[in-house]
Coordinates of C-alpha atoms in Angstrom, one line a residue:
Chain A
M1 CA 0.1 0.0 0.0
S2 CA 2.0 2.9 -1.3
R3 CA 1.2 6.5 -1.2
T4 CA 0.3 9.0 -3.8
G5 CA 0.8 12.3 -2.3
P6 CA 3.0 13.2 0.6
R7 CA 0.0 12.6 2.9
L8 CA -0.7 9.2 4.2
D9 CA -3.4 7.9 2.0
A10 CA -3.8 4.5 1.3
K11 CA -3.8 3.4 -2.4
K12 CA -7.1 1.8 -3.0
V13 CA -7.1 -0.8 -5.3
N14 CA -10.2 -3.1 -6.4
S15 CA -10.6 -5.9 -4.1
E16 CA -11.6 -8.2 -7.3
L17 CA -8.2 -7.7 -8.7
F18 CA -6.7 -8.8 -5.5
T19 CA -9.2 -11.8 -5.0
L20 CA -8.3 -12.9 -8.7
T21 CA -4.6 -12.5 -8.1
Y22 CA -4.8 -14.9 -5.1
G23 CA -6.9 -17.2 -6.9
A24 CA -4.3 -17.5 -9.9
L25 CA -1.6 -17.8 -7.2
V26 CA -3.4 -20.8 -5.3
T27 CA -4.4 -22.6 -8.8
Q28 CA -0.7 -22.3 -9.9
L29 CA 0.5 -23.8 -6.7
L30 CA -2.1 -26.7 -7.1
K31 CA -0.9 -27.3 -10.5
D32 CA 2.9 -27.2 -9.5
Y33 CA 2.6 -29.3 -6.2
E34 CA -0.3 -31.7 -7.2
N35 CA -0.6 -32.2 -3.4
V36 CA -3.0 -30.4 -1.4
E37 CA -0.9 -30.7 1.9
D38 CA 2.1 -29.2 0.0
V39 CA 0.0 -26.3 -1.3
N40 CA -1.3 -25.5 2.4
K41 CA 2.4 -25.5 3.7
Q42 CA 3.5 -23.4 0.6
L43 CA 0.8 -20.7 1.2
E44 CA 1.6 -20.7 4.9
R45 CA 5.5 -20.1 4.1
M46 CA 4.4 -17.3 1.7
G47 CA 2.3 -15.7 4.2
Y48 CA 5.1 -15.7 6.7
N49 CA 7.5 -14.0 4.3
M50 CA 4.7 -11.4 3.7
G51 CA 4.1 -11.0 7.2
I52 CA 7.5 -10.0 8.4
R53 CA 7.6 -7.2 5.9
L54 CA 3.9 -6.2 6.4
I55 CA 4.3 -5.6 10.1
E56 CA 6.7 -2.7 9.4
D57 CA 4.1 -1.2 7.2
F58 CA 1.5 -1.6 9.9
L59 CA 3.4 -0.1 12.5
A60 CA 4.7 2.8 10.4
R61 CA 1.1 3.6 9.6
T62 CA -0.6 3.0 12.9
G63 CA 2.2 4.2 15.2
S64 CA 0.9 1.6 17.6
G65 CA 3.0 0.7 20.7
R66 CA 3.9 -2.9 22.0
C67 CA 1.2 -5.2 23.2
Y68 CA 1.6 -6.4 26.8
D69 CA -1.7 -8.4 26.8
F70 CA -3.2 -10.6 24.3
R71 CA -6.4 -9.0 24.1
D72 CA -4.6 -5.8 22.9
T73 CA -2.7 -7.9 20.3
A74 CA -6.3 -9.3 19.1
E75 CA -7.4 -5.8 18.6
K76 CA -4.3 -4.7 16.5
I77 CA -4.7 -7.9 14.4
Q78 CA -8.3 -7.0 13.8
S79 CA -7.3 -3.3 12.8
G80 CA -4.7 -4.9 10.7
F81 CA -7.3 -6.5 8.7
K82 CA -9.2 -3.4 8.3
I83 CA -6.3 -1.7 6.9
F84 CA -5.0 -4.4 4.3
L85 CA -8.1 -6.3 3.5
G86 CA -10.9 -3.7 4.4
I87 CA -13.0 -6.3 6.6
T88 CA -13.4 -6.1 10.3
P89 CA -13.3 -9.8 11.5
T90 CA -15.1 -10.2 15.1
I91 CA -13.2 -11.2 17.8
T92 CA -15.0 -14.2 19.7
N93 CA -14.5 -17.5 21.7
W94 CA -11.9 -16.2 24.2
S95 CA -10.2 -19.2 25.9
P96 CA -10.7 -19.0 29.7
A97 CA -6.7 -18.4 30.1
G98 CA -7.1 -15.7 27.6
D99 CA -4.6 -17.0 25.4
A100 CA -6.5 -18.0 22.3
F101 CA -9.3 -16.5 20.5
S102 CA -11.3 -16.7 17.2
L103 CA -11.4 -14.2 14.2
C104 CA -14.8 -14.8 12.4
F105 CA -15.2 -13.5 9.0
E106 CA -18.6 -12.9 7.5
T107 CA -17.2 -11.9 4.1
N108 CA -13.8 -12.7 3.1
P109 CA -12.2 -11.0 0.0
L110 CA -9.9 -13.8 -0.7
T111 CA -12.8 -16.3 -1.3
E112 CA -15.3 -14.1 -3.1
F113 CA -15.9 -16.0 -6.2
V114 CA -14.6 -19.4 -5.0
E115 CA -16.2 -22.7 -5.1
L116 CA -13.7 -25.6 -4.0
P117 CA -13.7 -28.7 -6.4
D118 CA -14.0 -32.2 -4.8
H119 CA -10.6 -33.3 -5.1
C120 CA -9.4 -30.0 -3.2
L121 CA -11.5 -30.6 0.1
N122 CA -8.5 -30.5 2.3
L123 CA -7.1 -27.4 0.9
K124 CA -7.0 -24.4 3.2
Y125 CA -7.7 -21.9 0.6
C126 CA -6.8 -18.9 2.9
N127 CA -3.7 -20.4 4.6
I128 CA -1.6 -17.4 3.5
L129 CA -3.3 -15.6 6.4
T130 CA -2.0 -18.1 9.2
G131 CA 1.5 -17.5 7.8
V132 CA 1.0 -13.6 7.9
L133 CA -0.1 -13.7 11.4
R134 CA 2.8 -15.9 12.4
G135 CA 5.4 -13.8 10.5
A136 CA 4.1 -10.4 11.8
C137 CA 4.0 -11.5 15.4
E138 CA 7.3 -13.0 15.3
M139 CA 8.9 -9.8 14.2
V140 CA 7.5 -8.0 17.4
Q141 CA 8.9 -10.8 19.5
M142 CA 5.7 -12.9 19.9
E143 CA 4.9 -16.6 18.7
V144 CA 1.7 -17.3 17.7
A145 CA -0.1 -20.2 16.2
S146 CA -3.4 -20.0 14.2
W147 CA -5.4 -22.3 12.1
F148 CA -8.8 -22.4 10.5
V149 CA -11.7 -24.3 12.5
Q150 CA -14.4 -23.2 10.1
D151 CA -14.4 -22.4 6.5
Q152 CA -17.4 -21.1 4.3
L153 CA -16.0 -22.8 1.5
K154 CA -16.5 -26.0 3.3
N155 CA -20.2 -25.1 4.2
D156 CA -19.6 -23.6 7.6
S157 CA -21.8 -20.5 8.3
V158 CA -18.5 -18.4 9.1
T159 CA -15.1 -18.6 8.5
E160 CA -13.3 -19.0 11.8
L161 CA -9.4 -18.4 12.2
R162 CA -8.4 -19.7 15.8
V163 CA -5.3 -17.8 17.2
K164 CA -3.1 -19.1 20.1
Y165 CA -0.5 -17.3 22.0
V166 CA 2.7 -19.7 22.3
K167 CA 5.3 -17.6 23.9
R168 CA 7.1 -14.3 23.9
L169 CA 10.5 -14.4 22.0
E170 CA 12.6 -13.2 25.1
D171 CA 15.9 -13.4 23.2
A172 CA 14.8 -11.5 20.4
I173 CA 13.6 -8.5 22.3
P174 CA 15.6 -5.4 21.2
A175 CA 17.6 -3.5 23.8
G176 CA 15.9 -1.0 25.8
E177 CA 12.7 -3.1 26.2
D178 CA 13.5 -6.2 28.2
Chain B
M1 CA 17.9 24.4 8.8
V2 CA 20.2 21.7 8.1
I3 CA 20.1 17.8 8.2
Y4 CA 23.4 16.3 7.7
G5 CA 22.6 12.7 7.2
V6 CA 20.3 9.6 7.7
Y7 CA 21.6 6.2 9.0
I8 CA 19.6 2.9 9.5
V9 CA 21.0 0.2 11.6
S10 CA 19.4 -3.3 11.5
K11 CA 18.4 -5.1 14.5
S12 CA 21.6 -7.2 14.7
G13 CA 23.5 -3.8 14.8
G14 CA 24.8 -3.6 11.1
L15 CA 24.5 -0.5 9.1
I16 CA 22.1 -1.2 6.5
F17 CA 21.8 2.2 5.1
N18 CA 23.5 5.6 5.1
H19 CA 22.7 8.8 3.1
D20 CA 24.7 11.9 3.6
H21 CA 22.5 14.7 2.9
N22 CA 23.8 18.3 3.4
V23 CA 27.2 18.1 4.9
P24 CA 28.8 21.7 4.0
K25 CA 32.1 21.3 2.1
V26 CA 35.1 23.0 3.7
E27 CA 38.0 23.3 1.3
T28 CA 40.9 25.8 1.4
E29 CA 43.6 26.3 -1.0
K30 CA 46.7 28.2 -0.4
T31 CA 50.0 29.0 -1.6
F32 CA 53.0 28.5 0.9
T33 CA 56.6 29.5 0.8
Y34 CA 59.6 27.7 2.5
P35 CA 59.5 26.9 5.3
L36 CA 56.1 25.3 5.9
D37 CA 54.3 27.0 8.9
I38 CA 51.9 24.3 9.4
H39 CA 52.7 21.0 11.1
L40 CA 51.5 18.0 9.2
N41 CA 51.2 14.5 10.4
Y42 CA 50.6 11.2 8.6
E43 CA 47.9 9.1 10.3
N44 CA 45.3 6.6 9.2
K45 CA 46.6 6.8 5.7
K46 CA 45.9 10.7 5.4
I47 CA 48.0 13.7 6.0
V48 CA 46.4 15.7 8.8
V49 CA 47.1 19.1 10.0
A50 CA 48.5 18.6 13.6
F51 CA 49.3 22.2 14.7
G52 CA 49.5 25.8 13.4
Q53 CA 45.7 26.6 12.5
R54 CA 45.2 29.6 10.2
D55 CA 43.3 31.1 7.3
G56 CA 40.5 28.6 7.4
I57 CA 43.0 25.8 7.7
K58 CA 42.0 23.9 10.9
V59 CA 43.7 21.3 12.9
G60 CA 42.2 18.0 11.9
H61 CA 41.6 19.0 8.2
V62 CA 43.2 16.7 5.6
L63 CA 45.8 17.5 2.8
T64 CA 44.0 16.8 -0.6
S65 CA 46.0 18.0 -3.2
V66 CA 49.4 19.6 -3.9
N67 CA 49.7 22.1 -7.0
G68 CA 46.5 20.8 -8.3
N69 CA 47.4 17.2 -8.1
P70 CA 45.3 14.9 -6.0
V71 CA 47.0 13.3 -2.9
N72 CA 46.5 9.6 -2.3
G73 CA 47.5 8.4 1.1
R74 CA 51.0 10.1 1.6
E75 CA 51.8 9.9 -2.2
L76 CA 50.9 11.9 -5.4
E77 CA 49.8 10.1 -8.3
D78 CA 53.0 9.9 -9.8
G79 CA 54.4 8.3 -6.7
R80 CA 56.1 11.0 -5.3
D81 CA 56.2 11.1 -1.6
V82 CA 54.4 14.5 -0.3
L83 CA 56.0 14.7 3.1
D84 CA 59.6 14.3 1.4
M85 CA 58.5 17.0 -1.1
L86 CA 57.4 19.4 1.6
E87 CA 60.7 19.3 2.9
K88 CA 62.6 20.2 0.2
P89 CA 62.9 24.1 -0.5
E90 CA 63.3 23.7 -4.3
N91 CA 59.7 22.6 -4.5
Y92 CA 58.4 26.1 -3.1
P93 CA 56.4 28.1 -3.5
I94 CA 53.6 25.4 -3.4
Q95 CA 50.0 25.4 -3.6
L96 CA 48.1 22.9 -1.0
K97 CA 44.6 22.3 -0.8
F98 CA 43.1 21.2 2.5
S99 CA 39.5 19.9 3.4
R100 CA 37.7 18.5 6.2
S101 CA 38.1 14.7 6.1
K102 CA 35.4 12.5 4.9
M103 CA 34.1 9.5 6.6
T104 CA 34.7 6.4 4.6
T105 CA 32.2 3.6 4.4
N106 CA 34.0 1.4 6.7
E107 CA 34.3 4.3 9.4
K108 CA 30.6 4.6 9.1
I109 CA 30.0 1.0 9.4
F110 CA 32.4 0.9 12.5
L111 CA 30.7 3.9 14.2
A112 CA 27.1 2.6 13.5
S113 CA 28.0 -0.7 15.5
M114 CA 29.6 1.4 18.2
F115 CA 26.3 3.3 18.8
Y116 CA 24.4 -0.1 19.2
P117 CA 26.0 -1.1 22.6
L118 CA 26.0 2.6 23.7
F119 CA 22.0 2.4 23.1
A120 CA 21.9 -1.0 25.1
I121 CA 23.9 0.5 27.9
A122 CA 22.0 3.6 28.3
S123 CA 18.7 1.4 28.5
Q124 CA 20.4 -0.8 31.3
L125 CA 21.6 2.4 33.0
S126 CA 18.1 3.7 33.4
P127 CA 16.8 3.8 36.9
E128 CA 13.5 3.0 35.8
P129 CA 12.3 -0.1 33.9
R130 CA 11.5 -0.1 30.3
C131 CA 13.7 2.7 29.2
S132 CA 13.8 3.4 25.7
G133 CA 17.4 3.8 25.1
I134 CA 19.0 6.8 23.6
E135 CA 16.5 8.9 21.8
V136 CA 18.6 12.3 21.5
L137 CA 22.3 12.6 21.7
E138 CA 23.3 16.3 21.8
A139 CA 26.7 17.9 21.0
D140 CA 27.6 21.6 20.2
T141 CA 27.5 21.2 16.5
F142 CA 24.7 18.8 16.0
R143 CA 22.0 16.4 17.4
L144 CA 21.6 12.8 16.7
Y145 CA 18.0 11.6 17.0
C146 CA 17.2 7.9 17.1
Y147 CA 14.1 6.0 17.0
Q148 CA 14.0 2.3 17.5
T149 CA 10.8 0.5 15.9
L150 CA 9.1 -2.2 17.7
T151 CA 10.9 -4.7 15.4
G152 CA 14.3 -3.5 16.4
V153 CA 15.4 -1.4 13.3
K154 CA 17.0 1.9 14.5
F155 CA 16.7 5.0 12.3
M156 CA 18.9 7.9 13.0
V157 CA 19.0 11.5 11.8
V158 CA 22.0 13.7 12.4
A159 CA 20.9 17.5 12.2
E160 CA 21.6 20.9 13.4
P161 CA 20.9 21.6 16.9
T162 CA 18.1 24.0 16.1
Q163 CA 16.3 22.0 13.8
A164 CA 12.8 21.1 15.1
G165 CA 10.5 18.0 14.3
M166 CA 13.0 15.3 13.8
D167 CA 11.1 12.9 15.7
I168 CA 8.3 13.3 13.3
L169 CA 10.7 13.0 10.4
L170 CA 12.1 9.9 11.7
K171 CA 8.5 8.2 11.7
R172 CA 8.2 9.3 8.1
V173 CA 11.5 7.8 7.3
Y174 CA 10.0 4.6 8.6
E175 CA 7.2 4.9 6.5
L176 CA 9.5 5.1 3.3
Y177 CA 11.4 2.2 4.7
A178 CA 8.3 0.2 4.8
D179 CA 7.1 1.2 1.4
Y180 CA 10.2 1.3 -0.7
A181 CA 12.6 -0.9 0.9
L182 CA 10.4 -3.7 2.3
K183 CA 7.9 -3.9 -0.5
N184 CA 10.8 -4.2 -3.0
P185 CA 10.5 -8.0 -3.8
F186 CA 14.4 -8.2 -4.6
Y187 CA 15.2 -6.4 -1.2
S188 CA 16.2 -9.1 1.5
L189 CA 15.8 -8.3 5.1
E190 CA 18.5 -7.5 7.2
M191 CA 20.6 -6.5 3.9
P192 CA 22.2 -3.1 3.1
I193 CA 19.4 -1.3 1.5
R194 CA 20.2 -0.2 -2.1
C195 CA 16.8 0.7 -3.6
E196 CA 16.9 3.8 -5.6
L197 CA 13.4 4.7 -5.2
F198 CA 13.8 4.7 -1.4
E199 CA 16.8 6.9 -1.8
T200 CA 14.9 9.5 -4.0
H201 CA 12.1 9.6 -1.9
L202 CA 14.2 10.2 1.3
Q203 CA 15.9 12.7 -0.6
S204 CA 12.9 14.7 -1.6
L205 CA 11.6 14.3 2.0
L206 CA 14.7 15.8 3.5
E207 CA 14.6 18.7 1.0
T208 CA 11.2 19.3 1.8
V209 CA 11.9 19.4 5.5
E210 CA 14.6 21.7 5.0
K211 CA 12.9 24.2 2.9
S212 CA 9.6 24.4 4.4
G213 CA 9.7 22.7 7.9
I214 CA 8.3 19.6 9.1
S215 CA 4.5 20.7 8.9
N216 CA 4.5 20.2 5.4
V217 CA 5.2 16.5 5.1

């Protein structure tokens, strides 16, 4: 998301273009790997590499500070979805320990025109998102795990992404913050 | 309003980018007669003025050319030794040019890696927990402003002490970094930034700030 003028102004791009590009990526991966599990893995890896760069963009634009609470993190992840995908997933299903929550998507720009064929039932079409979350959080010294528990493409009513806090990466914390 | 330079230090403490913006060039050329009334020393592969400051030639300035021929180390291009030459009366009158010494890339990398532990020490010396480390380092001729992002990258600006709004400038440089360095698919993280787009945008940002102040960026 680059800028046009000197002012901070997100360059708006038609979400359909984005949806189709992502679709092209996934179909190409399916052709290249022929194995759904490998595609899931590859999507996660690509997402990770995007996440470690995207986090800087998020921090530079929002100027948000460090999270000292996972609820804080949840809200920031939510605002990240707003900035980069233009959607606001709802945060629900907090675990009693407060270390896991779910993001529920009513609409998802990634899957707008998608119907999964029969041989792809194990495909996690949006798996790139789990990688993005992992990469972005890792750069701010937090290890998270995430996975899809419900998927509209598999006839669930919503798409639900579960995010779990694993640990703080203590030795990676920059000087002046430990 | 002068900004002298911008530096970016990676999380591991290596200099990944530096940009000299507006360092005033100091050069003095003068004709000397025998004997030379300036004491010169050869140190760090440069001929440096050690004593005898006059006419804009200051202690610490470096001899850059003799009679218009550039000096390389302690030799001229044709291999003559400059210090030997200056001792012989038959070479006078002689025209010498002095200028302020420029930092080499190696020296910059060295200094950047020295700032890293200073920053860490500052945050540990702090009487309060969660100290940010050095944010401003002040001297009589400049101020160094440092901004460390949550991911550990340090952005530094060296500017005139009177220059205001450098903290905002640092955040703008961070935005440029996020846009033009990180979104460049051919840039790999933690490596030196060689992105022309980043450089040109940074240059124009610095010029705007110098000309019309921080409120216009």
